[in-house]
PDB file of C-alpha atoms and ligand atoms in Angstrom:
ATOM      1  CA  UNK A 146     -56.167 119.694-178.621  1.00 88.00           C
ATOM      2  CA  UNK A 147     -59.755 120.785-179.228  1.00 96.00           C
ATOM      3  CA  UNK A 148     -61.430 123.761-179.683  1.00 98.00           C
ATOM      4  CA  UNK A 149     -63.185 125.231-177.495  1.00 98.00           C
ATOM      5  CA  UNK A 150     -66.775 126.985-178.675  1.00 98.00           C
ATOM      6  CA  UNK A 151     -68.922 129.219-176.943  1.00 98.00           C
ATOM      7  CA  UNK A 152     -72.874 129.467-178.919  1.00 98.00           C
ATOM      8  CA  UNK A 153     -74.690 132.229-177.912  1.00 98.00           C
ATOM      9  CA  UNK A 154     -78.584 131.994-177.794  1.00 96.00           C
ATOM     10  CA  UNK A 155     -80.201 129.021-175.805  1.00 95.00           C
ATOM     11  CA  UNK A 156     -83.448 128.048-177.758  1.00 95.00           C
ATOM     12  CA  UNK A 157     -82.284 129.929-181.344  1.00 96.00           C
ATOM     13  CA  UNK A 158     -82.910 127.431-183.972  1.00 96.00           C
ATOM     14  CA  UNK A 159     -79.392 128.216-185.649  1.00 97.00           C
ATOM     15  CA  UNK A 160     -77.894 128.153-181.791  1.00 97.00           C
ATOM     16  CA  UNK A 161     -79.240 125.038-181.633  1.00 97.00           C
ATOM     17  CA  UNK A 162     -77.637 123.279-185.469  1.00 98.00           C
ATOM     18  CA  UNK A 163     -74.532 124.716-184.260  1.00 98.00           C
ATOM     19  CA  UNK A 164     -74.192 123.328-180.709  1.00 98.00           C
ATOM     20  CA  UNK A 165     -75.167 119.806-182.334  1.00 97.00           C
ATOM     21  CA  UNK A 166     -72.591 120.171-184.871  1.00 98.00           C
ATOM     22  CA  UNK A 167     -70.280 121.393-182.432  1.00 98.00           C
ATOM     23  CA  UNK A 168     -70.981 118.296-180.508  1.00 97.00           C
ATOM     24  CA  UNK A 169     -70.156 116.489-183.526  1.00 97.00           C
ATOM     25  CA  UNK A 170     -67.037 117.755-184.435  1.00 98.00           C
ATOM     26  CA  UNK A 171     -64.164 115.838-183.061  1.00 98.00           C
ATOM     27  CA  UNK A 172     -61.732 118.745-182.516  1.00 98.00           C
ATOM     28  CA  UNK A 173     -64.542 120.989-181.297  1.00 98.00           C
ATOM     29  CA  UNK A 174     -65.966 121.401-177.802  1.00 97.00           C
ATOM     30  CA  UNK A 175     -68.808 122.863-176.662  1.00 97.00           C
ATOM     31  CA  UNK A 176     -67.483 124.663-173.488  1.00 97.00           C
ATOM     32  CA  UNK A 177     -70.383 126.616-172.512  1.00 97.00           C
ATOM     33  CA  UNK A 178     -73.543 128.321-173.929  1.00 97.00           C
ATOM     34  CA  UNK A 179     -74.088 131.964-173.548  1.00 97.00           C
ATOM     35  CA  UNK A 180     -77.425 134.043-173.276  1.00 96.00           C
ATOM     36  CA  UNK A 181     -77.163 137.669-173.160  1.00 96.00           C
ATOM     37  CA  UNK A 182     -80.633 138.050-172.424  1.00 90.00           C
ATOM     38  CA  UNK A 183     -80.878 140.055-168.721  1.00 76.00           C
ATOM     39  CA  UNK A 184     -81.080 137.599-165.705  1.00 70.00           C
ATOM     40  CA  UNK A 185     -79.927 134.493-167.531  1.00 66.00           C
ATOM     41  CA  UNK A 186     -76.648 132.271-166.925  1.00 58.00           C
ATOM     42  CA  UNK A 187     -75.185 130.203-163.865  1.00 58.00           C
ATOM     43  CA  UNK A 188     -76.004 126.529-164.495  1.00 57.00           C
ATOM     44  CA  UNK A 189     -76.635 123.805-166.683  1.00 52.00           C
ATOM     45  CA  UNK A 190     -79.839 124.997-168.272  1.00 50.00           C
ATOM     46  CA  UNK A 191     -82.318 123.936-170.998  1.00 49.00           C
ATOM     47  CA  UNK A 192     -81.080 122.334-174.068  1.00 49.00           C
ATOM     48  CA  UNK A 193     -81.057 119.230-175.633  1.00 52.00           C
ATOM     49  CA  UNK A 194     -79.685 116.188-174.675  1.00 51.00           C
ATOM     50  CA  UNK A 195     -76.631 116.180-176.107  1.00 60.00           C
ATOM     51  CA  UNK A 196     -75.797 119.851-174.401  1.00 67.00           C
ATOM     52  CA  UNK A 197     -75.342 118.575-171.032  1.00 61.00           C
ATOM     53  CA  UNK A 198     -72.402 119.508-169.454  1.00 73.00           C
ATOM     54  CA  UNK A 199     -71.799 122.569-170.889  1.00 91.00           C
ATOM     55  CA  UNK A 200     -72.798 125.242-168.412  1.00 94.00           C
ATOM     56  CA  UNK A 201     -75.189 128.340-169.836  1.00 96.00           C
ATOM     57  CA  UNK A 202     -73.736 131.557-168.835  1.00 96.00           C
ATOM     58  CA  UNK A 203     -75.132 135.029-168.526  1.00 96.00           C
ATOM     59  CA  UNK A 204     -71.729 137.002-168.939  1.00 96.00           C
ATOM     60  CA  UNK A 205     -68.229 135.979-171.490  1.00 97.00           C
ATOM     61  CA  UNK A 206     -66.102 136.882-169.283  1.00 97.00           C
ATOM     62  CA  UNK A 207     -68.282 134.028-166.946  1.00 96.00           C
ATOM     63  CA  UNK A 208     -66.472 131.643-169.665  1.00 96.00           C
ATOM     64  CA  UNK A 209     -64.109 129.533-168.112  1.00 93.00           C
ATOM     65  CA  UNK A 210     -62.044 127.751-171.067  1.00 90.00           C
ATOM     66  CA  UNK A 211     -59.151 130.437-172.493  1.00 91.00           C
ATOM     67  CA  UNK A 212     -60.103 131.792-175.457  1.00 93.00           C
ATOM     68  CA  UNK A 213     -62.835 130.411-176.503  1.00 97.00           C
ATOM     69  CA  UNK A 214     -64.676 130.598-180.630  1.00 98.00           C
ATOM     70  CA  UNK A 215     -67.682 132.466-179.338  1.00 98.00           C
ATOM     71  CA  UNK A 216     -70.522 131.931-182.491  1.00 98.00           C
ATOM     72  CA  UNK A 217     -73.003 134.236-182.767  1.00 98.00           C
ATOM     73  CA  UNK A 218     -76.561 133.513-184.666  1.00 98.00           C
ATOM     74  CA  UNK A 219     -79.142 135.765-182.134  1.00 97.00           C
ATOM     75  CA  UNK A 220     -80.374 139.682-182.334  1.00 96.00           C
ATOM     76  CA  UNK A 221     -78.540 142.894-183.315  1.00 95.00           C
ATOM     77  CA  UNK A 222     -78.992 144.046-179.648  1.00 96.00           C
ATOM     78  CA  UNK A 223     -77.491 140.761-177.885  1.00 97.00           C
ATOM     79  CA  UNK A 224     -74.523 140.806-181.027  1.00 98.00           C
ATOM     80  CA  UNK A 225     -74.119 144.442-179.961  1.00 97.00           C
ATOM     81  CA  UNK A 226     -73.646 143.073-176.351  1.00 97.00           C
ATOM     82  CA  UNK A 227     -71.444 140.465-177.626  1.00 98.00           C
ATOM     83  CA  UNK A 228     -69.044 142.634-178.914  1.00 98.00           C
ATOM     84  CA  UNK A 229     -68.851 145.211-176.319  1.00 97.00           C
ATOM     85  CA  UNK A 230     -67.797 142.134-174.153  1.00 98.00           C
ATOM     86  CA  UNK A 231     -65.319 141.150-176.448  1.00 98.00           C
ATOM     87  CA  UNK A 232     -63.247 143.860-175.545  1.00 96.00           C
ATOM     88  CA  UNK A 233     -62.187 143.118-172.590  1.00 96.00           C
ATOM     89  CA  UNK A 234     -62.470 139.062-173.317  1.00 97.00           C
ATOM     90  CA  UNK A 235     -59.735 137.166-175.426  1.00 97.00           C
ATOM     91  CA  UNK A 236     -61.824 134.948-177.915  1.00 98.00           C
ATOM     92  CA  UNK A 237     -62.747 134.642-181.710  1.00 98.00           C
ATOM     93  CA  UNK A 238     -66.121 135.206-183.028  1.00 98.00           C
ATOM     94  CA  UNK A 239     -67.979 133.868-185.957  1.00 98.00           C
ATOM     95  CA  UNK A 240     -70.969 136.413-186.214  1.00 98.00           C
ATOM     96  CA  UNK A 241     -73.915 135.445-188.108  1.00 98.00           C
ATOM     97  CA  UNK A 242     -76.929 137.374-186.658  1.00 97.00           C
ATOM     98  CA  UNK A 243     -78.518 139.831-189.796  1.00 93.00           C
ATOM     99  CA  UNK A 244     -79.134 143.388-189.608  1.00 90.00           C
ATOM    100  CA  UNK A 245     -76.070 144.195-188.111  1.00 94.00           C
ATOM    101  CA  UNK A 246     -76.319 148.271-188.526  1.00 92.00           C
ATOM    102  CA  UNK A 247     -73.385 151.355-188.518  1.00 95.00           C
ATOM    103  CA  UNK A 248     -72.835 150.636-184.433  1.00 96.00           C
ATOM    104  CA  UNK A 249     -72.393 147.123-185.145  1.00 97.00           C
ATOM    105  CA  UNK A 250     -69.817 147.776-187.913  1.00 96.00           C
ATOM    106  CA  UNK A 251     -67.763 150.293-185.800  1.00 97.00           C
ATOM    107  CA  UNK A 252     -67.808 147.615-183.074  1.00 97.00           C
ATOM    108  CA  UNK A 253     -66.477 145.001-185.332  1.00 97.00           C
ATOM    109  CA  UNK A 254     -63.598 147.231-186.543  1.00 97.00           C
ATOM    110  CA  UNK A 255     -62.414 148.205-183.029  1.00 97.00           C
ATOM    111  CA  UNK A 256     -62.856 144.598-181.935  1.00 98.00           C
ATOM    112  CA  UNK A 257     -60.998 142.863-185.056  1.00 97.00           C
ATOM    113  CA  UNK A 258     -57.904 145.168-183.989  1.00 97.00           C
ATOM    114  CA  UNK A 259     -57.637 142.495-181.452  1.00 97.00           C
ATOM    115  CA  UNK A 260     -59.556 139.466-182.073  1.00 98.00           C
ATOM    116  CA  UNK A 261     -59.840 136.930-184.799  1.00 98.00           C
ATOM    117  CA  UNK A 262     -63.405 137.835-186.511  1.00 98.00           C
ATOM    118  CA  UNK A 263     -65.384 136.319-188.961  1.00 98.00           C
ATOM    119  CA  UNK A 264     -68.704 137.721-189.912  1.00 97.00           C
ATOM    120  CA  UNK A 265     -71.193 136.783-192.920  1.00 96.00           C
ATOM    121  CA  UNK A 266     -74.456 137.723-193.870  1.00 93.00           C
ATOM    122  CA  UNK A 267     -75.163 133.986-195.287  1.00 95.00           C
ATOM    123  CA  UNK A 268     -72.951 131.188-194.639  1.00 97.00           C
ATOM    124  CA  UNK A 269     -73.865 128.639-197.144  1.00 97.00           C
ATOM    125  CA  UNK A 270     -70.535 128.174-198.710  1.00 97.00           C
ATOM    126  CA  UNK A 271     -72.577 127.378-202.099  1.00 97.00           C
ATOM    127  CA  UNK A 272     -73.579 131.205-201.917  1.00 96.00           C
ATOM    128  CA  UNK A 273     -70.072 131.967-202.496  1.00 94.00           C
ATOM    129  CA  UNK A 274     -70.293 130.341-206.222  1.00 95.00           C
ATOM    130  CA  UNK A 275     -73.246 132.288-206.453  1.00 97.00           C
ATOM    131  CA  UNK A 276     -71.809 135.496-205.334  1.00 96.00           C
ATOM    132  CA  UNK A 277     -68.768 134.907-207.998  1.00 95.00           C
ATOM    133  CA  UNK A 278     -71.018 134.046-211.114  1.00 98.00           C
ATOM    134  CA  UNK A 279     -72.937 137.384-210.104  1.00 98.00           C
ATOM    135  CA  UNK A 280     -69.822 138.902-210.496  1.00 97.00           C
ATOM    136  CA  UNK A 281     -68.806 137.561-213.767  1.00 98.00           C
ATOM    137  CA  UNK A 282     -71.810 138.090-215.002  1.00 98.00           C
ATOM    138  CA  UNK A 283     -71.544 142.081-214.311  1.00 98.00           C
ATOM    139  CA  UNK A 284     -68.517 142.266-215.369  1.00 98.00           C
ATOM    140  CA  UNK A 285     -68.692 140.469-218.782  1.00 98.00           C
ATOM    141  CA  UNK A 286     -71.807 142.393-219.183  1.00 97.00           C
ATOM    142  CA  UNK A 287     -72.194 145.445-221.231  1.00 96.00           C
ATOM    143  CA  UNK A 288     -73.686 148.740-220.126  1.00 95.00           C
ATOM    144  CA  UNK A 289     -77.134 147.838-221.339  1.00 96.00           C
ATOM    145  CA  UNK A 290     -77.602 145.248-218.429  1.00 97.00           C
ATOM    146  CA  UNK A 291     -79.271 145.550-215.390  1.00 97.00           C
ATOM    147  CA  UNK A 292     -79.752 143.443-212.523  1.00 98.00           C
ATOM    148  CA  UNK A 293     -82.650 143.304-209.688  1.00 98.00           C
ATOM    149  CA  UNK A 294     -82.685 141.232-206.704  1.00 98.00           C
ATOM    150  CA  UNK A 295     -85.460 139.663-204.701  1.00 98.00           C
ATOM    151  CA  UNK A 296     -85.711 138.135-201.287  1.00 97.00           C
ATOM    152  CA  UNK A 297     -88.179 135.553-199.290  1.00 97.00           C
ATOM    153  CA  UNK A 298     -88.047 134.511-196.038  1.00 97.00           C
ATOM    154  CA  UNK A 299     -90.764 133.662-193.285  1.00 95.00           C
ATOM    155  CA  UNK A 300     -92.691 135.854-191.801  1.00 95.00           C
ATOM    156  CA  UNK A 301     -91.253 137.424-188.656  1.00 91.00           C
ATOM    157  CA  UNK A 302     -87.589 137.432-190.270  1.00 92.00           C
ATOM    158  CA  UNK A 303     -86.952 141.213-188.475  1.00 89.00           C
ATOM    159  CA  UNK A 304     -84.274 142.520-191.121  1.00 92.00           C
ATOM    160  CA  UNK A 305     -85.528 143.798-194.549  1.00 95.00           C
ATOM    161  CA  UNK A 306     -83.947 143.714-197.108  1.00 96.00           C
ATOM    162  CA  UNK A 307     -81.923 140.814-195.958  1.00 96.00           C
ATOM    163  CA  UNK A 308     -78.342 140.891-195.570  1.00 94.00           C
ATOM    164  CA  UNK A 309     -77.880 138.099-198.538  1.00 96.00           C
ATOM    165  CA  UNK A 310     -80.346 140.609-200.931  1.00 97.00           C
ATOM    166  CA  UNK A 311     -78.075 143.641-200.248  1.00 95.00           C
ATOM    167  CA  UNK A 312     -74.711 141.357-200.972  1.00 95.00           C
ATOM    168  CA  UNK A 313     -75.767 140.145-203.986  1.00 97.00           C
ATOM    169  CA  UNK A 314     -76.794 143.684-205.046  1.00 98.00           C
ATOM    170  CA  UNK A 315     -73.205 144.802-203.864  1.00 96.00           C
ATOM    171  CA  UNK A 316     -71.618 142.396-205.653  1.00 97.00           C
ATOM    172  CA  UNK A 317     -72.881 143.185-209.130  1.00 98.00           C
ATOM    173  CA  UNK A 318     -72.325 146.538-208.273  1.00 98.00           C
ATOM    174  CA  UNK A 319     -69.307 146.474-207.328  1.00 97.00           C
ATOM    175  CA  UNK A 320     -68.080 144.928-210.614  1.00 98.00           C
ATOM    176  CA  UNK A 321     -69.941 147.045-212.709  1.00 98.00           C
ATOM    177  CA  UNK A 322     -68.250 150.229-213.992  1.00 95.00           C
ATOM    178  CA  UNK A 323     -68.257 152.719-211.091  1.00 95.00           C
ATOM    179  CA  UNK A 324     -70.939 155.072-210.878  1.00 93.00           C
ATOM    180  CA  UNK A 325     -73.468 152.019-212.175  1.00 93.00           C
ATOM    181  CA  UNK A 326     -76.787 152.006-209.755  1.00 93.00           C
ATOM    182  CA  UNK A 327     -77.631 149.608-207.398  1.00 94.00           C
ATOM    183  CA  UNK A 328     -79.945 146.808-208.260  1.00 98.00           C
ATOM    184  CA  UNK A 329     -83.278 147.105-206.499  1.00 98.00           C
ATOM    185  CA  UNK A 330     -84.099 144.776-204.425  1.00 98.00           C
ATOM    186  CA  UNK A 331     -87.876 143.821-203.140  1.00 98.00           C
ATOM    187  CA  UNK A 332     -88.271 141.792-200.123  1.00 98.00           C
ATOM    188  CA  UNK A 333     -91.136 139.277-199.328  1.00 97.00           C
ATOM    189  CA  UNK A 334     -92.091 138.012-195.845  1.00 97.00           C
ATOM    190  CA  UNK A 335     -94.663 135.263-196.633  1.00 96.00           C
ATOM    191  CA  UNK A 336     -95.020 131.643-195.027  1.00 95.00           C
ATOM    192  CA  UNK A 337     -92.359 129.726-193.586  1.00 93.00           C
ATOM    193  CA  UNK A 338     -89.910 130.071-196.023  1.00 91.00           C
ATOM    194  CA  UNK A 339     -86.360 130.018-194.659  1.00 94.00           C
ATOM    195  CA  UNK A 340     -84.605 131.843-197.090  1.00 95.00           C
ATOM    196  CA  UNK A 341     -84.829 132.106-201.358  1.00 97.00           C
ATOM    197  CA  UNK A 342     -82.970 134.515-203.090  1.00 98.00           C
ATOM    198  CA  UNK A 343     -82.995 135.281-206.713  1.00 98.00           C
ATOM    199  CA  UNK A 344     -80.757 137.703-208.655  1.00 98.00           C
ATOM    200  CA  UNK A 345     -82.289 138.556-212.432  1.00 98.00           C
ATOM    201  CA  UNK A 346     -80.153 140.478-214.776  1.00 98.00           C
ATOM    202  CA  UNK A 347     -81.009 141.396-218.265  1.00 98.00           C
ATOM    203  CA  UNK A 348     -79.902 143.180-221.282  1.00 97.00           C
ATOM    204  CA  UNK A 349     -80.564 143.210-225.064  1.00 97.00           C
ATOM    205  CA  UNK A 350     -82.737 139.881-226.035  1.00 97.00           C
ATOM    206  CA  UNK A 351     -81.868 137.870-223.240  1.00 97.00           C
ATOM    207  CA  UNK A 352     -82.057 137.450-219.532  1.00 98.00           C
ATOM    208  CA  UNK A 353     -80.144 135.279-216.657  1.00 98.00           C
ATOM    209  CA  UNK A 354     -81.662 134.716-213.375  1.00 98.00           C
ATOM    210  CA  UNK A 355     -80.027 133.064-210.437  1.00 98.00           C
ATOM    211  CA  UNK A 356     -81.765 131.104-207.513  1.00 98.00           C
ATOM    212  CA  UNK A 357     -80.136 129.908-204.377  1.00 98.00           C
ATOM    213  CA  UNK A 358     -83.057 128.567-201.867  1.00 97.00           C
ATOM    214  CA  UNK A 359     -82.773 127.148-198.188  1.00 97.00           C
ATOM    215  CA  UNK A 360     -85.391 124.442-196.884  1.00 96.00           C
ATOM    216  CA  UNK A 361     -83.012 124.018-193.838  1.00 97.00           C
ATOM    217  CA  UNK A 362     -80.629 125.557-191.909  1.00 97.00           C
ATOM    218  CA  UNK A 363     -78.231 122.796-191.631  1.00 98.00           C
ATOM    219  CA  UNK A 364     -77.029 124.365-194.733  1.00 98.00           C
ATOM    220  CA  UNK A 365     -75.002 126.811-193.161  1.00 98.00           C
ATOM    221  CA  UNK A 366     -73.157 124.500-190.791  1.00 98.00           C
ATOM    222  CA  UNK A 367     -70.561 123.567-193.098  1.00 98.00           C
ATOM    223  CA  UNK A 368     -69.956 127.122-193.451  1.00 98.00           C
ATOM    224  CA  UNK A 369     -69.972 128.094-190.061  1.00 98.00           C
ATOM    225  CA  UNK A 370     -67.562 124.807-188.867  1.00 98.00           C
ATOM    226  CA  UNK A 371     -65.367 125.894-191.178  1.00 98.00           C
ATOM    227  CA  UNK A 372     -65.700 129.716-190.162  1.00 98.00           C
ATOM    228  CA  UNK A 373     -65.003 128.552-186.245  1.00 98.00           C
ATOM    229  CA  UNK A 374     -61.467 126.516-187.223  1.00 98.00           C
ATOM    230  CA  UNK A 375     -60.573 129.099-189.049  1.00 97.00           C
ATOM    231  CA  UNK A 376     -61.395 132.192-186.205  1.00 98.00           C
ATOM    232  CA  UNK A 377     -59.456 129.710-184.162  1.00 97.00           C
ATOM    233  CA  UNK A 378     -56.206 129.564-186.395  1.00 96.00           C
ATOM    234  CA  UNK A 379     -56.394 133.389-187.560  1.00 96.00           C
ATOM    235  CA  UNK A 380     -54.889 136.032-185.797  1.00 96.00           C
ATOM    236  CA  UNK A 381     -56.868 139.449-185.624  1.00 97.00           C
ATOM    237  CA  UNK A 382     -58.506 141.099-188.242  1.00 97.00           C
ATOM    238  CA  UNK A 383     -62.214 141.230-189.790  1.00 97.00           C
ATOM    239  CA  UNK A 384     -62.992 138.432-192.090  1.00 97.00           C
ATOM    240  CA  UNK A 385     -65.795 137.347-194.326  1.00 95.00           C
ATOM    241  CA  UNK A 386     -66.810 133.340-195.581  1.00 96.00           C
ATOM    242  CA  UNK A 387     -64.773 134.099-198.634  1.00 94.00           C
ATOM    243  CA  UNK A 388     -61.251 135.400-196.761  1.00 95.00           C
ATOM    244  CA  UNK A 389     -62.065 131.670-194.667  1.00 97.00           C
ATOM    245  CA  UNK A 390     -61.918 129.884-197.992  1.00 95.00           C
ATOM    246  CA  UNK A 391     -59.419 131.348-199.713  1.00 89.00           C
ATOM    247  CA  UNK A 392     -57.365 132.404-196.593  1.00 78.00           C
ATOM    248  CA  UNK A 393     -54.045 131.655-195.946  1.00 58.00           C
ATOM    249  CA  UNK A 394     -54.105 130.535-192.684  1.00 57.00           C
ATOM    250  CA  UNK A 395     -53.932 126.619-192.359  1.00 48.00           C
ATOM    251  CA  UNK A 396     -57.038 125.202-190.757  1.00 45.00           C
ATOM    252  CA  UNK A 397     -57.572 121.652-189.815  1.00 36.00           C
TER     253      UNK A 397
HETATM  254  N1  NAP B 250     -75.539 134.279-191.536  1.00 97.42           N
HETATM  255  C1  NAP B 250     -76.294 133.209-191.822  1.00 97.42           C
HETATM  256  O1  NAP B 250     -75.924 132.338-192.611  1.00 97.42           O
HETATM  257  C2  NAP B 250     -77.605 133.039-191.100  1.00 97.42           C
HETATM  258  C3  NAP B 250     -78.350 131.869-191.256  1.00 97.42           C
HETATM  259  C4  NAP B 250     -79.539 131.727-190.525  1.00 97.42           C
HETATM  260  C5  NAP B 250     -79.962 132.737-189.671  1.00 97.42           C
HETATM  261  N2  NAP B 250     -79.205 133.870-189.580  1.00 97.42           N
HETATM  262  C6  NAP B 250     -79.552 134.927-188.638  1.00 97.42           C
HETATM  263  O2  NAP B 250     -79.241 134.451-187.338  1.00 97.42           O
HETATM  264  C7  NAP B 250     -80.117 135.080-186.391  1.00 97.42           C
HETATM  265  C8  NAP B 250     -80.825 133.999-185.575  1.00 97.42           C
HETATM  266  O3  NAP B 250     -81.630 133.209-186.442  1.00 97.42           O
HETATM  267  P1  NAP B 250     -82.559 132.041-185.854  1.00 97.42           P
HETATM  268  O4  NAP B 250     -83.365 131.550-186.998  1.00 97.42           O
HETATM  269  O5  NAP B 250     -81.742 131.101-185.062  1.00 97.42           O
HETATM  270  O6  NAP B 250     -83.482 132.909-184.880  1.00 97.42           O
HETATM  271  P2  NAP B 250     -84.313 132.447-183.597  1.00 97.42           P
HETATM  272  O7  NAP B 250     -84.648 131.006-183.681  1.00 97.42           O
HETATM  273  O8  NAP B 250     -85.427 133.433-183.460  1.00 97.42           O
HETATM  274  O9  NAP B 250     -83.298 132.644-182.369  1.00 97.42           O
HETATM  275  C9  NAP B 250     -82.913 133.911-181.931  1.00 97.42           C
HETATM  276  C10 NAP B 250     -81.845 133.763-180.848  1.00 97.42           C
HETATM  277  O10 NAP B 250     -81.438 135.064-180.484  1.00 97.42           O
HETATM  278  C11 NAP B 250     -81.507 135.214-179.073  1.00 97.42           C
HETATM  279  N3  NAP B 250     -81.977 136.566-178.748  1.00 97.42           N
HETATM  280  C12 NAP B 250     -82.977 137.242-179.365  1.00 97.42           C
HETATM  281  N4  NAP B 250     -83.115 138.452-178.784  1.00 97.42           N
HETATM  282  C13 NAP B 250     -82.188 138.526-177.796  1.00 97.42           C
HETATM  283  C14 NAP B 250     -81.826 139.533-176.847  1.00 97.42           C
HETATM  284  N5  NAP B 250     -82.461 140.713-176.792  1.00 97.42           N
HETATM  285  N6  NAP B 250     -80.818 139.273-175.988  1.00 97.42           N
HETATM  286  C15 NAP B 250     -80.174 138.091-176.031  1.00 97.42           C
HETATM  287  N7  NAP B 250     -80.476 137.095-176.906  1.00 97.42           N
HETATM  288  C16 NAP B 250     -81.477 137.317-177.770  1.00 97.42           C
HETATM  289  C17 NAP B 250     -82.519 134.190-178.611  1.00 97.42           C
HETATM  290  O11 NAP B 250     -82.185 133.890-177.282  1.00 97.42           O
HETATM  291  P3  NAP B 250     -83.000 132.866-176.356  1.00 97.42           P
HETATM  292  O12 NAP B 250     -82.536 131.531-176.785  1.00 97.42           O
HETATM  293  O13 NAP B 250     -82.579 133.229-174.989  1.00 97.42           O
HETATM  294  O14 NAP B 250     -84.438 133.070-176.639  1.00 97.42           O
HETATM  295  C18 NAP B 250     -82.330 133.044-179.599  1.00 97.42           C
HETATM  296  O15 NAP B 250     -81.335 132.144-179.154  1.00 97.42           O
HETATM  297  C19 NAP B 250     -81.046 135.965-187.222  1.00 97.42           C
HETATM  298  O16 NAP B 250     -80.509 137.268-187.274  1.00 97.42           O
HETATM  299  C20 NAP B 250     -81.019 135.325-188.604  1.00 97.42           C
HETATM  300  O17 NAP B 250     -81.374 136.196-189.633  1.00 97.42           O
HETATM  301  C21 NAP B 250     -78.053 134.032-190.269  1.00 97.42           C
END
């Protein structure tokens, strides 16, 4: 049996990766795409050649597979949408839109009370190796060391600092001893970068620095493939990429 997957966004470059990839995947199927903007939905739509078939539609609950994987790459006001719907619509999501804010987090909680959720700021699964050397690094660090974080992305990239800068930050903060300051973090919207990230910590006679770049977004598919199995498998609750890889729930 397949699973079916809802993308959000019509001409979104990462709505676009993940409805190929969705195409691609044998136990996946692309059962509709979904565009919160006002007016849209009701018919086969634009999209590339390989969506058609799967109907665009303006509303979830206009879905008509049960319980759809509903993935979400778009704008903090159409994820805000999203989730509202969600309420009232039995699906999964796998949320990847940045600059989700303090409405989008309450909305997340109330809607992972019911639904299977899975929500990251960057879903390149080598980020996670990143993230966990960060936080060895902190921790095996003494109290001289201090860390600063920088981000680049194009120009136009609406959220600032990105949501990767501030979890880096958080996660040599977090295994720092408590009370230790945040890293400061400068952002940098030049060119067409799609994302670079680098974390510099340094202490007494010597420094580390850590770079994870992006020259294409088909980097995060194998995150976000995984992310939708697992959404599919899990039963409610909030999750992030690193509860999907080290989650107990079997996924194909
Ligand atoms: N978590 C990660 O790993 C990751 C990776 C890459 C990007 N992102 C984030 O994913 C988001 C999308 O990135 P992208 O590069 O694909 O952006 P993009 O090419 O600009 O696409 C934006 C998408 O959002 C939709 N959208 C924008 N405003 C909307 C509104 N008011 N109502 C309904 N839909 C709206 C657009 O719909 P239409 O198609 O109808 O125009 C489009 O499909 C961004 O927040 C980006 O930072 C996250």
């Amino acid at each position: 049996m397949t699973v079916p997957v809802v993308v959000s966004g019509l001409t979104g470059r990462m709505a676009g990766l993940v409805r190929q990839a969705v195409l691609g995947a044998p136990d996946l199927d692309l059962a509709a795409r979904l565009s919160l903007r006002p007016g849209a939905g009701g018919g086969p739509g634009e999209g590339g050649a390989g969506d058609v078939g799967a109907p665009v539609v303006g509303r979830l609950a206009d879905v008509k597979d049960a319980a759809p994987v509903v993935v979400d790459f778009t704008a903090e006001e159409a994820t805000a949408d999203l989730l509202d719907q969600a309420r009232s619509v039995p699906c999964a999501l796998v949320i990847g839109t940045s600059g989700l804010g303090d409405r989008h987090h309450r909305l997340l909680a109330e809607v992972g009370r019911q639904r299977s959720v899975v929500v990251a700021a960057n879903f390149s699964l080598a980020l996670l190796a990143v993230t966990r050397f960060v936080r060895d690094l902190a921790a095996l660090t003494d109290e001289g060391w201090d860390a600063g974080v920088t981000d680049l992305h194009f120009v136009g990239k609406r959220d600032r600092p990105s949501g990767t800068a501030r979890h880096l930050a958080a996660a040599w903060q977090g295994a720092r001893a408590p009370g230790a300051p945040a890293p400061d973090i400068a952002s940098f919207r030049l060119g067409d970068a799609v994302s670079e990230h680098r974390l510099v910590a340094a202490g007494s006679g010597e420094h580390v620095e850590v770079l994870h770049r992006v020259a294409d977004r088909r980097a995060f598919l194998p995150g976000v493939l995984r992310a939708i199995r697992y959404a599919a498998a899990a039963g409610p609750g909030v999750r992030t990429l690193e509860d999907v890889v080290h989650g107990h729930v079997a996924v194909p």
